[in-house]
Amino acid sequence: MQTVVGIIGITGRMGQVLSEEITKREMLKLGSSYSKELAESSTLATVFKENDVVVDFSNAALVPEIITAALNDPKPLIICTTGWDQTLLMPQIDQLAQKVPVILATNTSIGAAIQRYIVKVVAKALGEDFDIDLHESHHRFKVDSPSGTATTLLEDIVSAKADAFNKQYSPYQVGDGAREADKIGVSVTRAGSIVGEHEVTFTSLEEQISIKHTAFDRALFAKGALKCVEWLSQGQKPGRYTIFDVLNLH
């Protein structure tokens, strides 16, 4: 039996790649989808009514409307959009997660998930002798800065340091004065057609450890999103999940 998948943001870069990948899978079928350009012929309500699973690759401004539509007709949802207000919207997402499984995936790349996992391990293992820096690069059209993936990496590092050393680390913009203790340097590049690159370095006076992930093709994000779809199709219980749950990285 095929799983019918609806895409929010289907006319965007990732929406187009994802729809193409769906056509290659026998067990998946592209269903009613939505984008701002198709608003006259489709609605968010229709997407949730007519699909088994919904994948969001739209924009941050649309996420509140998506969650409202999902609450009216709950279906398993994967939110891949970044830059939305988690403080404001998380209560509604948790309300939705009581009814259906919801995956929050700032980056659906399998390699990026492995990077996050390794970064957390290293952050817990290395003490204050190591300075921490994060640099990310994306194409010139990306709006949010730092990227959602970079923000998630920063949250992982802060959480790991708090758990391991009971210390509160915080990010700072590289180039803004000398480095202070317990800070994570952050720098950003927006140029050309760079798909995505994230590098975290741990540097002491004697050595450096670099953990880097580079994306060459947007298809990898679509394939990761479909891995999430397939995982949800196995009958997951209602709840809020991440890519770590999909890959069993705990």
PDB file of C-alpha atoms in Angstrom:
ATOM      1  CA  MET A   1       0.000   0.000   0.000  1.00  0.00           C
ATOM      2  CA  GLN A   2       1.393   3.386  -1.009  1.00  0.00           C
ATOM      3  CA  THR A   3       1.921   6.234   1.448  1.00  0.00           C
ATOM      4  CA  VAL A   4       0.521   9.474   0.047  1.00  0.00           C
ATOM      5  CA  VAL A   5       2.851  12.399   0.745  1.00  0.00           C
ATOM      6  CA  GLY A   6       1.904  16.069   0.551  1.00  0.00           C
ATOM      7  CA  ILE A   7       4.567  18.751   0.172  1.00  0.00           C
ATOM      8  CA  ILE A   8       4.204  22.277   1.515  1.00  0.00           C
ATOM      9  CA  GLY A   9       6.486  24.498  -0.537  1.00  0.00           C
ATOM     10  CA  ILE A  10       6.370  22.235  -3.578  1.00  0.00           C
ATOM     11  CA  THR A  11       7.383  24.956  -6.059  1.00  0.00           C
ATOM     12  CA  GLY A  12      10.527  25.861  -4.107  1.00  0.00           C
ATOM     13  CA  ARG A  13      14.007  24.420  -4.626  1.00  0.00           C
ATOM     14  CA  MET A  14      13.614  21.631  -2.102  1.00  0.00           C
ATOM     15  CA  GLY A  15       9.949  21.000  -2.929  1.00  0.00           C
ATOM     16  CA  GLN A  16      10.800  20.289  -6.551  1.00  0.00           C
ATOM     17  CA  VAL A  17      13.668  17.951  -5.641  1.00  0.00           C
ATOM     18  CA  LEU A  18      11.513  16.128  -3.080  1.00  0.00           C
ATOM     19  CA  SER A  19       8.611  15.637  -5.500  1.00  0.00           C
ATOM     20  CA  GLU A  20      11.019  14.130  -8.046  1.00  0.00           C
ATOM     21  CA  GLU A  21      12.432  11.733  -5.444  1.00  0.00           C
ATOM     22  CA  ILE A  22       8.924  10.608  -4.456  1.00  0.00           C
ATOM     23  CA  THR A  23       8.207   9.529  -8.038  1.00  0.00           C
ATOM     24  CA  LYS A  24      11.191   7.142  -7.803  1.00  0.00           C
ATOM     25  CA  ARG A  25       9.756   5.240  -4.812  1.00  0.00           C
ATOM     26  CA  GLU A  26       7.198   2.496  -5.444  1.00  0.00           C
ATOM     27  CA  MET A  27       5.756   2.713  -1.941  1.00  0.00           C
ATOM     28  CA  LEU A  28       5.256   6.491  -2.063  1.00  0.00           C
ATOM     29  CA  LYS A  29       2.821   8.654  -4.016  1.00  0.00           C
ATOM     30  CA  LEU A  30       2.820  12.439  -4.375  1.00  0.00           C
ATOM     31  CA  GLY A  31      -0.470  13.836  -3.106  1.00  0.00           C
ATOM     32  CA  SER A  32      -2.119  17.242  -2.888  1.00  0.00           C
ATOM     33  CA  SER A  33       0.526  19.853  -2.216  1.00  0.00           C
ATOM     34  CA  TYR A  34       0.751  23.566  -1.527  1.00  0.00           C
ATOM     35  CA  SER A  35       2.846  26.628  -2.145  1.00  0.00           C
ATOM     36  CA  LYS A  36       2.200  30.346  -2.228  1.00  0.00           C
ATOM     37  CA  GLU A  37       2.189  30.211  -6.033  1.00  0.00           C
ATOM     38  CA  LEU A  38      -0.562  27.557  -5.981  1.00  0.00           C
ATOM     39  CA  ALA A  39      -2.748  29.267  -3.370  1.00  0.00           C
ATOM     40  CA  GLU A  40      -5.604  29.785  -5.850  1.00  0.00           C
ATOM     41  CA  SER A  41      -5.923  26.061  -6.558  1.00  0.00           C
ATOM     42  CA  SER A  42      -4.856  24.469  -3.275  1.00  0.00           C
ATOM     43  CA  THR A  43      -5.078  25.108   0.473  1.00  0.00           C
ATOM     44  CA  LEU A  44      -3.215  23.921   3.523  1.00  0.00           C
ATOM     45  CA  ALA A  45      -6.455  22.368   4.770  1.00  0.00           C
ATOM     46  CA  THR A  46      -6.620  20.223   1.629  1.00  0.00           C
ATOM     47  CA  VAL A  47      -3.044  19.063   2.081  1.00  0.00           C
ATOM     48  CA  PHE A  48      -3.727  17.745   5.571  1.00  0.00           C
ATOM     49  CA  LYS A  49      -7.085  16.271   4.609  1.00  0.00           C
ATOM     50  CA  GLU A  50      -5.896  14.297   1.576  1.00  0.00           C
ATOM     51  CA  ASN A  51      -2.441  12.976   2.552  1.00  0.00           C
ATOM     52  CA  ASP A  52      -1.042  10.308   4.869  1.00  0.00           C
ATOM     53  CA  VAL A  53       2.105  12.312   5.701  1.00  0.00           C
ATOM     54  CA  VAL A  54       2.930  15.999   5.174  1.00  0.00           C
ATOM     55  CA  VAL A  55       6.437  17.394   4.614  1.00  0.00           C
ATOM     56  CA  ASP A  56       7.076  21.118   5.042  1.00  0.00           C
ATOM     57  CA  PHE A  57       9.844  22.741   3.020  1.00  0.00           C
ATOM     58  CA  SER A  58       8.317  26.238   2.883  1.00  0.00           C
ATOM     59  CA  ASN A  59       9.350  29.352   4.823  1.00  0.00           C
ATOM     60  CA  ALA A  60       9.304  30.499   8.420  1.00  0.00           C
ATOM     61  CA  ALA A  61       6.414  32.939   7.918  1.00  0.00           C
ATOM     62  CA  LEU A  62       4.091  30.107   6.848  1.00  0.00           C
ATOM     63  CA  VAL A  63       4.799  27.735   9.745  1.00  0.00           C
ATOM     64  CA  PRO A  64       2.127  29.214  12.100  1.00  0.00           C
ATOM     65  CA  GLU A  65      -0.545  28.635   9.415  1.00  0.00           C
ATOM     66  CA  ILE A  66       0.759  25.120   8.822  1.00  0.00           C
ATOM     67  CA  ILE A  67       0.465  24.207  12.482  1.00  0.00           C
ATOM     68  CA  THR A  68      -3.061  25.651  12.654  1.00  0.00           C
ATOM     69  CA  ALA A  69      -4.108  23.579   9.641  1.00  0.00           C
ATOM     70  CA  ALA A  70      -2.469  20.487  11.122  1.00  0.00           C
ATOM     71  CA  LEU A  71      -4.345  20.906  14.410  1.00  0.00           C
ATOM     72  CA  ASN A  72      -7.635  21.060  12.503  1.00  0.00           C
ATOM     73  CA  ASP A  73      -6.903  17.786  10.658  1.00  0.00           C
ATOM     74  CA  PRO A  74      -3.922  16.069  12.324  1.00  0.00           C
ATOM     75  CA  LYS A  75      -1.597  14.048  10.094  1.00  0.00           C
ATOM     76  CA  PRO A  76       2.018  13.012  10.693  1.00  0.00           C
ATOM     77  CA  LEU A  77       4.118  16.086   9.943  1.00  0.00           C
ATOM     78  CA  ILE A  78       7.792  16.683   9.165  1.00  0.00           C
ATOM     79  CA  ILE A  79       8.862  20.327   9.573  1.00  0.00           C
ATOM     80  CA  CYS A  80      12.075  20.938   7.631  1.00  0.00           C
ATOM     81  CA  THR A  81      11.656  24.714   7.457  1.00  0.00           C
ATOM     82  CA  THR A  82      14.049  26.735   9.621  1.00  0.00           C
ATOM     83  CA  GLY A  83      14.039  30.204  11.158  1.00  0.00           C
ATOM     84  CA  TRP A  84      10.585  30.082  12.783  1.00  0.00           C
ATOM     85  CA  ASP A  85       9.882  31.195  16.363  1.00  0.00           C
ATOM     86  CA  GLN A  86      10.179  28.056  18.492  1.00  0.00           C
ATOM     87  CA  THR A  87       9.322  29.856  21.732  1.00  0.00           C
ATOM     88  CA  LEU A  88       6.036  31.058  20.246  1.00  0.00           C
ATOM     89  CA  LEU A  89       5.022  27.932  18.341  1.00  0.00           C
ATOM     90  CA  MET A  90       6.330  25.017  20.404  1.00  0.00           C
ATOM     91  CA  PRO A  91       3.229  24.859  22.663  1.00  0.00           C
ATOM     92  CA  GLN A  92       1.048  24.331  19.588  1.00  0.00           C
ATOM     93  CA  ILE A  93       3.473  21.785  18.156  1.00  0.00           C
ATOM     94  CA  ASP A  94       3.387  19.874  21.447  1.00  0.00           C
ATOM     95  CA  GLN A  95      -0.413  19.983  21.289  1.00  0.00           C
ATOM     96  CA  LEU A  96      -0.248  18.487  17.785  1.00  0.00           C
ATOM     97  CA  ALA A  97       2.307  15.903  18.927  1.00  0.00           C
ATOM     98  CA  GLN A  98      -0.231  14.556  21.409  1.00  0.00           C
ATOM     99  CA  LYS A  99      -2.318  13.431  18.431  1.00  0.00           C
ATOM    100  CA  VAL A 100       0.225  12.492  15.731  1.00  0.00           C
ATOM    101  CA  PRO A 101       3.998  12.056  15.387  1.00  0.00           C
ATOM    102  CA  VAL A 102       5.807  15.297  14.499  1.00  0.00           C
ATOM    103  CA  ILE A 103       9.441  15.381  13.343  1.00  0.00           C
ATOM    104  CA  LEU A 104      11.375  18.647  13.696  1.00  0.00           C
ATOM    105  CA  ALA A 105      14.286  18.407  11.282  1.00  0.00           C
ATOM    106  CA  THR A 106      16.422  21.502  10.751  1.00  0.00           C
ATOM    107  CA  ASN A 107      18.547  19.367   8.426  1.00  0.00           C
ATOM    108  CA  THR A 108      17.404  16.053   6.939  1.00  0.00           C
ATOM    109  CA  SER A 109      20.874  15.066   5.732  1.00  0.00           C
ATOM    110  CA  ILE A 110      21.998  11.774   7.242  1.00  0.00           C
ATOM    111  CA  GLY A 111      25.604  13.011   7.236  1.00  0.00           C
ATOM    112  CA  ALA A 112      24.633  16.215   9.042  1.00  0.00           C
ATOM    113  CA  ALA A 113      22.890  14.151  11.724  1.00  0.00           C
ATOM    114  CA  ILE A 114      26.049  12.084  12.191  1.00  0.00           C
ATOM    115  CA  GLN A 115      28.037  15.331  12.452  1.00  0.00           C
ATOM    116  CA  ARG A 116      25.727  16.571  15.215  1.00  0.00           C
ATOM    117  CA  TYR A 117      26.129  13.299  17.073  1.00  0.00           C
ATOM    118  CA  ILE A 118      29.929  13.432  16.907  1.00  0.00           C
ATOM    119  CA  VAL A 119      30.029  17.123  17.882  1.00  0.00           C
ATOM    120  CA  LYS A 120      28.030  16.383  21.039  1.00  0.00           C
ATOM    121  CA  VAL A 121      30.399  13.558  21.994  1.00  0.00           C
ATOM    122  CA  VAL A 122      33.499  15.703  21.445  1.00  0.00           C
ATOM    123  CA  ALA A 123      32.009  18.713  23.273  1.00  0.00           C
ATOM    124  CA  LYS A 124      31.428  16.522  26.324  1.00  0.00           C
ATOM    125  CA  ALA A 125      34.929  15.037  26.173  1.00  0.00           C
ATOM    126  CA  LEU A 126      37.018  18.215  25.762  1.00  0.00           C
ATOM    127  CA  GLY A 127      37.402  20.788  28.523  1.00  0.00           C
ATOM    128  CA  GLU A 128      38.124  24.503  28.613  1.00  0.00           C
ATOM    129  CA  ASP A 129      41.565  24.053  27.030  1.00  0.00           C
ATOM    130  CA  PHE A 130      39.777  23.869  23.659  1.00  0.00           C
ATOM    131  CA  ASP A 131      38.223  26.889  21.968  1.00  0.00           C
ATOM    132  CA  ILE A 132      35.121  26.101  19.913  1.00  0.00           C
ATOM    133  CA  ASP A 133      34.239  27.679  16.576  1.00  0.00           C
ATOM    134  CA  LEU A 134      31.471  27.103  14.049  1.00  0.00           C
ATOM    135  CA  HIS A 135      31.487  28.318  10.452  1.00  0.00           C
ATOM    136  CA  GLU A 136      28.655  27.743   7.992  1.00  0.00           C
ATOM    137  CA  SER A 137      28.280  28.557   4.294  1.00  0.00           C
ATOM    138  CA  HIS A 138      25.185  28.638   2.082  1.00  0.00           C
ATOM    139  CA  HIS A 139      24.005  30.067  -1.240  1.00  0.00           C
ATOM    140  CA  ARG A 140      23.461  33.805  -1.588  1.00  0.00           C
ATOM    141  CA  PHE A 141      19.651  33.481  -1.409  1.00  0.00           C
ATOM    142  CA  LYS A 142      19.427  31.880   2.053  1.00  0.00           C
ATOM    143  CA  VAL A 143      17.635  34.240   4.425  1.00  0.00           C
ATOM    144  CA  ASP A 144      18.191  32.951   7.974  1.00  0.00           C
ATOM    145  CA  SER A 145      21.657  33.480   9.422  1.00  0.00           C
ATOM    146  CA  PRO A 146      23.091  31.509  11.113  1.00  0.00           C
ATOM    147  CA  SER A 147      21.322  28.619   9.404  1.00  0.00           C
ATOM    148  CA  GLY A 148      18.910  26.358  11.243  1.00  0.00           C
ATOM    149  CA  THR A 149      21.497  23.600  11.201  1.00  0.00           C
ATOM    150  CA  ALA A 150      24.140  25.914  12.678  1.00  0.00           C
ATOM    151  CA  THR A 151      21.721  27.042  15.378  1.00  0.00           C
ATOM    152  CA  THR A 152      20.979  23.419  16.230  1.00  0.00           C
ATOM    153  CA  LEU A 153      24.696  22.615  16.406  1.00  0.00           C
ATOM    154  CA  LEU A 154      25.181  25.546  18.777  1.00  0.00           C
ATOM    155  CA  GLU A 155      22.327  24.305  20.966  1.00  0.00           C
ATOM    156  CA  ASP A 156      23.903  20.827  20.988  1.00  0.00           C
ATOM    157  CA  ILE A 157      27.263  22.220  22.100  1.00  0.00           C
ATOM    158  CA  VAL A 158      25.750  24.420  24.810  1.00  0.00           C
ATOM    159  CA  SER A 159      23.697  21.487  26.120  1.00  0.00           C
ATOM    160  CA  ALA A 160      26.681  19.125  26.053  1.00  0.00           C
ATOM    161  CA  LYS A 161      28.878  21.582  27.968  1.00  0.00           C
ATOM    162  CA  ALA A 162      26.174  22.157  30.559  1.00  0.00           C
ATOM    163  CA  ASP A 163      25.715  18.401  31.057  1.00  0.00           C
ATOM    164  CA  ALA A 164      29.416  17.524  31.191  1.00  0.00           C
ATOM    165  CA  PHE A 165      30.915  20.513  32.990  1.00  0.00           C
ATOM    166  CA  ASN A 166      27.940  22.433  34.411  1.00  0.00           C
ATOM    167  CA  LYS A 167      29.121  25.487  32.459  1.00  0.00           C
ATOM    168  CA  GLN A 168      27.030  27.858  30.362  1.00  0.00           C
ATOM    169  CA  TYR A 169      28.598  28.474  26.949  1.00  0.00           C
ATOM    170  CA  SER A 170      27.204  31.099  24.565  1.00  0.00           C
ATOM    171  CA  PRO A 171      27.880  32.093  20.936  1.00  0.00           C
ATOM    172  CA  TYR A 172      29.569  35.291  19.805  1.00  0.00           C
ATOM    173  CA  GLN A 173      30.226  36.773  16.371  1.00  0.00           C
ATOM    174  CA  VAL A 174      33.800  36.161  15.277  1.00  0.00           C
ATOM    175  CA  GLY A 175      35.727  39.399  14.812  1.00  0.00           C
ATOM    176  CA  ASP A 176      33.914  41.239  17.586  1.00  0.00           C
ATOM    177  CA  GLY A 177      36.811  41.688  20.008  1.00  0.00           C
ATOM    178  CA  ALA A 178      39.118  39.128  21.598  1.00  0.00           C
ATOM    179  CA  ARG A 179      37.782  35.722  22.590  1.00  0.00           C
ATOM    180  CA  GLU A 180      36.303  35.447  26.054  1.00  0.00           C
ATOM    181  CA  ALA A 181      36.029  32.298  28.135  1.00  0.00           C
ATOM    182  CA  ASP A 182      33.139  29.897  27.540  1.00  0.00           C
ATOM    183  CA  LYS A 183      32.275  31.354  24.133  1.00  0.00           C
ATOM    184  CA  ILE A 184      31.557  29.661  20.798  1.00  0.00           C
ATOM    185  CA  GLY A 185      32.801  31.622  17.805  1.00  0.00           C
ATOM    186  CA  VAL A 186      30.280  31.841  14.953  1.00  0.00           C
ATOM    187  CA  SER A 187      30.922  32.994  11.376  1.00  0.00           C
ATOM    188  CA  VAL A 188      28.778  32.860   8.236  1.00  0.00           C
ATOM    189  CA  THR A 189      29.247  32.939   4.458  1.00  0.00           C
ATOM    190  CA  ARG A 190      26.457  33.629   1.942  1.00  0.00           C
ATOM    191  CA  ALA A 191      27.794  33.267  -1.591  1.00  0.00           C
ATOM    192  CA  GLY A 192      27.072  31.827  -5.012  1.00  0.00           C
ATOM    193  CA  SER A 193      25.257  28.498  -5.145  1.00  0.00           C
ATOM    194  CA  ILE A 194      26.801  26.769  -2.102  1.00  0.00           C
ATOM    195  CA  VAL A 195      24.359  24.015  -1.103  1.00  0.00           C
ATOM    196  CA  GLY A 196      25.491  23.842   2.510  1.00  0.00           C
ATOM    197  CA  GLU A 197      28.632  23.497   4.585  1.00  0.00           C
ATOM    198  CA  HIS A 198      29.053  23.340   8.367  1.00  0.00           C
ATOM    199  CA  GLU A 199      32.334  22.985  10.223  1.00  0.00           C
ATOM    200  CA  VAL A 200      32.900  22.821  13.979  1.00  0.00           C
ATOM    201  CA  THR A 201      36.467  23.090  15.282  1.00  0.00           C
ATOM    202  CA  PHE A 202      37.871  22.417  18.734  1.00  0.00           C
ATOM    203  CA  THR A 203      41.269  24.118  19.062  1.00  0.00           C
ATOM    204  CA  SER A 204      43.793  24.051  21.906  1.00  0.00           C
ATOM    205  CA  LEU A 205      47.296  25.535  22.001  1.00  0.00           C
ATOM    206  CA  GLU A 206      48.645  22.201  20.762  1.00  0.00           C
ATOM    207  CA  GLU A 207      46.077  20.682  18.387  1.00  0.00           C
ATOM    208  CA  GLN A 208      42.808  21.063  16.498  1.00  0.00           C
ATOM    209  CA  ILE A 209      39.906  18.715  15.831  1.00  0.00           C
ATOM    210  CA  SER A 210      37.681  19.606  12.870  1.00  0.00           C
ATOM    211  CA  ILE A 211      34.253  18.047  12.232  1.00  0.00           C
ATOM    212  CA  LYS A 212      32.931  19.110   8.845  1.00  0.00           C
ATOM    213  CA  HIS A 213      29.933  18.266   6.694  1.00  0.00           C
ATOM    214  CA  THR A 214      29.557  19.414   3.105  1.00  0.00           C
ATOM    215  CA  ALA A 215      26.449  18.974   0.965  1.00  0.00           C
ATOM    216  CA  PHE A 216      26.996  18.690  -2.791  1.00  0.00           C
ATOM    217  CA  ASP A 217      23.428  18.060  -3.982  1.00  0.00           C
ATOM    218  CA  ARG A 218      20.012  19.013  -2.570  1.00  0.00           C
ATOM    219  CA  ALA A 219      18.827  15.482  -3.332  1.00  0.00           C
ATOM    220  CA  LEU A 220      20.485  14.351  -0.102  1.00  0.00           C
ATOM    221  CA  PHE A 221      18.017  16.470   1.914  1.00  0.00           C
ATOM    222  CA  ALA A 222      15.085  15.011  -0.037  1.00  0.00           C
ATOM    223  CA  LYS A 223      16.338  11.466   0.527  1.00  0.00           C
ATOM    224  CA  GLY A 224      16.704  12.163   4.246  1.00  0.00           C
ATOM    225  CA  ALA A 225      13.180  13.606   4.386  1.00  0.00           C
ATOM    226  CA  LEU A 226      11.830  10.479   2.691  1.00  0.00           C
ATOM    227  CA  LYS A 227      13.675   8.335   5.229  1.00  0.00           C
ATOM    228  CA  CYS A 228      11.649  10.256   7.822  1.00  0.00           C
ATOM    229  CA  VAL A 229       8.461   9.592   5.837  1.00  0.00           C
ATOM    230  CA  GLU A 230       9.220   5.872   5.676  1.00  0.00           C
ATOM    231  CA  TRP A 231       9.942   5.823   9.424  1.00  0.00           C
ATOM    232  CA  LEU A 232       6.605   7.501  10.160  1.00  0.00           C
ATOM    233  CA  SER A 233       4.855   5.024   7.847  1.00  0.00           C
ATOM    234  CA  GLN A 234       5.898   2.232  10.194  1.00  0.00           C
ATOM    235  CA  GLY A 235       3.216   3.416  12.619  1.00  0.00           C
ATOM    236  CA  GLN A 236       5.080   5.620  15.097  1.00  0.00           C
ATOM    237  CA  LYS A 237       3.232   6.772  18.191  1.00  0.00           C
ATOM    238  CA  PRO A 238       2.209  10.414  18.643  1.00  0.00           C
ATOM    239  CA  GLY A 239       5.071  12.537  19.968  1.00  0.00           C
ATOM    240  CA  ARG A 240       7.738  15.069  19.070  1.00  0.00           C
ATOM    241  CA  TYR A 241      10.733  13.517  17.325  1.00  0.00           C
ATOM    242  CA  THR A 242      14.020  14.492  15.650  1.00  0.00           C
ATOM    243  CA  ILE A 243      16.256  12.974  12.993  1.00  0.00           C
ATOM    244  CA  PHE A 244      18.128  11.251  15.853  1.00  0.00           C
ATOM    245  CA  ASP A 245      15.014   9.160  16.540  1.00  0.00           C
ATOM    246  CA  VAL A 246      14.720   8.240  12.869  1.00  0.00           C
ATOM    247  CA  LEU A 247      18.365   7.083  12.768  1.00  0.00           C
ATOM    248  CA  ASN A 248      18.317   5.619  16.299  1.00  0.00           C
ATOM    249  CA  LEU A 249      21.223   7.858  17.356  1.00  0.00           C
ATOM    250  CA  HIS A 250      20.962   8.075  21.133  1.00  0.00           C
TER     251      HIS A 250
END
